[in-house]
Short mmCIF file of C-alpha atoms in Angstrom, two decimals:
data_model
loop_
_atom_site.label_atom_id
_atom_site.label_comp_id
_atom_site.label_asym_id
_atom_site.label_seq_id
_atom_site.Cartn_x
_atom_site.Cartn_y
_atom_site.Cartn_z
CA MET T 15 12.48 -1.68 -17.82
CA ASN T 16 11.33 -4.26 -15.26
CA THR T 17 11.01 -2.27 -12.03
CA THR T 18 10.79 -5.41 -9.88
CA LYS T 19 14.24 -6.62 -10.95
CA THR T 20 16.02 -3.29 -11.01
CA GLY T 21 14.49 -1.86 -7.84
CA LEU T 22 13.88 1.49 -9.55
CA LEU T 23 10.67 3.28 -10.32
CA ALA T 24 9.92 6.57 -12.00
CA LEU T 25 7.13 8.23 -10.07
CA VAL T 26 4.96 10.65 -11.94
CA LEU T 27 4.41 13.57 -9.68
CA LEU T 28 1.41 15.75 -10.14
CA ALA T 29 2.48 19.02 -8.62
CA SER T 30 -0.05 21.45 -7.33
CA SER T 31 -0.80 24.18 -9.81
CA ALA T 32 -1.14 26.51 -6.84
CA ALA T 33 2.52 25.87 -6.08
CA GLY T 34 3.37 26.93 -9.62
CA ALA T 35 5.08 23.67 -10.52
CA GLY T 36 4.26 21.36 -13.40
CA ALA T 37 4.15 17.58 -13.52
CA GLY T 38 7.47 15.79 -13.51
CA THR T 39 9.16 12.50 -12.78
CA VAL T 40 11.66 11.40 -10.21
CA THR T 41 13.45 8.07 -9.97
CA VAL T 42 13.49 6.41 -6.57
CA GLN T 43 14.44 3.01 -5.23
CA ASN T 44 12.01 0.57 -3.68
CA GLY T 45 11.86 1.23 0.06
CA GLN T 46 13.45 4.66 -0.30
CA VAL T 47 10.46 6.75 -1.39
CA PRO T 48 10.99 10.28 -0.03
CA GLN T 49 8.51 11.27 2.68
CA LYS T 50 7.19 14.15 0.55
CA TYR T 51 5.69 11.58 -1.88
CA LEU T 52 3.90 9.68 0.89
CA SER T 53 0.68 10.53 2.73
CA PRO T 54 -0.73 9.15 5.98
CA VAL T 55 -3.52 6.60 6.26
CA PHE T 56 -5.45 5.91 9.45
CA HIS T 57 -4.18 3.42 12.01
CA PRO T 58 -5.40 3.40 15.62
CA THR T 59 -1.84 3.25 17.01
CA TYR T 60 0.89 3.92 14.44
CA ARG T 61 1.70 6.61 11.88
CA ILE T 62 1.45 4.73 8.58
CA TYR T 63 1.91 5.93 4.99
CA LEU T 64 1.16 5.06 1.38
CA ARG T 65 2.18 6.71 -1.88
CA GLN T 66 0.09 9.88 -2.24
CA ASP T 67 -2.36 8.58 -4.86
CA ALA T 68 -2.78 5.26 -3.05
CA ALA T 69 -3.33 7.08 0.25
CA ALA T 70 -5.96 9.38 -1.27
CA SER T 71 -7.79 6.37 -2.67
CA TRP T 72 -7.45 4.40 0.59
CA ASN T 73 -8.70 7.33 2.67
CA SER T 74 -11.72 7.74 0.37
CA MET T 75 -12.43 4.02 0.61
CA ARG T 76 -12.16 4.23 4.40
CA LEU T 77 -14.88 6.90 4.48
CA LEU T 78 -17.10 4.67 2.37
CA THR T 79 -16.54 1.51 4.41
CA ARG T 80 -17.05 3.44 7.67
CA ALA T 81 -20.37 4.76 6.34
CA HIS T 82 -21.35 1.10 5.91
CA GLY T 83 -20.19 0.08 9.38
CA THR T 84 -16.63 -1.21 8.90
CA GLU T 85 -13.43 0.56 9.88
CA ILE T 86 -10.41 -0.37 7.74
CA TYR T 87 -6.72 0.07 8.47
CA PRO T 88 -3.41 -1.69 7.89
CA ASN T 89 -2.58 -4.46 10.36
CA GLY T 90 0.51 -2.96 11.98
CA ARG T 91 3.59 -0.79 11.77
CA ILE T 92 4.96 -2.34 8.53
CA SER T 93 1.62 -3.18 6.91
CA ALA T 94 1.63 -0.32 4.38
CA TYR T 95 4.74 1.53 3.12
CA ARG T 96 7.94 -0.32 4.09
CA THR T 97 11.42 1.09 4.00
CA TYR T 98 14.13 -1.16 2.62
CA ALA T 99 15.32 -1.91 6.17
CA GLN T 100 11.77 -2.91 7.15
CA GLN T 101 11.63 -5.21 4.11
CA VAL T 102 14.86 -6.86 5.27
CA ASP T 103 13.31 -7.40 8.72
CA ALA T 104 10.10 -8.76 7.19
CA LYS T 105 12.07 -11.23 5.06
CA ARG T 106 14.01 -12.40 8.13
CA LEU T 107 10.80 -12.82 10.16
CA TYR T 108 8.47 -14.26 7.49
CA GLY T 109 10.86 -16.04 5.10
CA SER T 110 9.33 -17.07 1.79
CA ASN T 111 6.06 -15.34 2.70
CA ALA T 112 7.76 -11.95 2.31
CA ALA T 113 9.08 -10.43 -0.90
CA THR T 114 12.78 -10.17 -1.56
CA PRO T 115 13.87 -6.80 -0.15
CA GLY T 116 13.80 -4.15 -2.85
CA THR T 117 10.99 -5.85 -4.82
CA SER T 118 8.00 -5.47 -2.48
CA ASN T 119 4.95 -3.44 -3.47
CA HIS T 120 5.02 -2.22 0.13
CA GLY T 121 8.34 -0.56 -0.80
CA TRP T 122 6.53 1.54 -3.42
CA GLY T 123 3.78 2.48 -0.94
CA ILE T 124 1.04 0.72 -2.93
CA ALA T 125 0.30 -2.35 -0.78
CA VAL T 126 -1.57 -2.89 2.49
CA ASP T 127 -1.79 -5.89 4.78
CA LEU T 128 -5.20 -5.88 6.46
CA ALA T 129 -5.95 -6.54 10.12
CA THR T 130 -9.17 -8.60 9.84
CA HIS T 131 -11.33 -10.65 7.49
CA GLY T 132 -14.14 -8.13 8.05
CA MET T 133 -11.96 -5.38 6.60
CA ARG T 134 -11.18 -7.58 3.61
CA SER T 135 -14.91 -8.19 3.06
CA ALA T 136 -15.63 -4.45 3.10
CA ILE T 137 -12.85 -3.80 0.59
CA ASP T 138 -14.08 -6.67 -1.59
CA ARG T 139 -17.45 -4.90 -1.63
CA PHE T 140 -16.31 -1.31 -2.21
CA GLY T 141 -12.64 -1.23 -3.20
CA ALA T 142 -12.36 -2.03 -6.92
CA PRO T 143 -13.65 1.32 -8.25
CA LEU T 144 -11.05 2.98 -6.03
CA GLY T 145 -8.18 0.76 -7.20
CA TRP T 146 -8.17 -1.83 -4.39
CA ALA T 147 -9.12 -5.43 -5.18
CA LYS T 148 -7.74 -8.85 -4.33
CA ARG T 149 -8.19 -10.09 -7.90
CA TRP T 150 -5.15 -8.10 -9.07
CA SER T 151 -3.04 -8.77 -6.00
CA ASP T 152 0.55 -9.92 -6.36
CA ALA T 153 0.12 -12.38 -3.46
CA SER T 154 -3.07 -14.34 -4.13
CA TRP T 155 -2.34 -16.81 -1.30
CA GLU T 156 -2.37 -14.05 1.36
CA TRP T 157 -5.98 -13.07 2.18
CA TRP T 158 -4.72 -9.96 4.01
CA HIS T 159 -2.51 -8.48 1.26
CA LEU T 160 -3.93 -5.97 -1.24
CA ARG T 161 -2.20 -3.89 -3.89
CA TYR T 162 -3.39 -0.54 -5.22
CA THR T 163 -3.77 -0.39 -8.99
CA PRO T 164 -5.19 2.91 -10.28
CA GLY T 165 -7.63 2.78 -13.16
CA LYS T 166 -8.03 -1.01 -13.17
CA TRP T 167 -11.61 -2.00 -12.52
#
């Protein structure tokens, strides 16, 4: 099934063994990922989220880039996970430079728009082993846009 066209995705959920639950799947729509499957990532002003595995990777990468002198964070309020309504607003504001609502990787919580070129340089240096690299981005023309791809380096 092509998840981009249907707007559906089956998330594999790795439940905590301490909670006594096993792994399972749940089907969600792009931009409607339940909060319990999202985790926060640092932003100096806003509360911003990514899908749990992407957030864990991003937060690890942030520790690494900070140790080398560069703070990283998404550019603004809708620069990581985007609800469907936020995707509609982004499309209205940015036109062809925004994905059709319901197809954005931001709607799955696996994309980040960066704030500065310095952040992009730090991620270019350290990100690939953690699943973040421009070379597998879905928007090659946008220097600021990165997509998380686990296990692809």
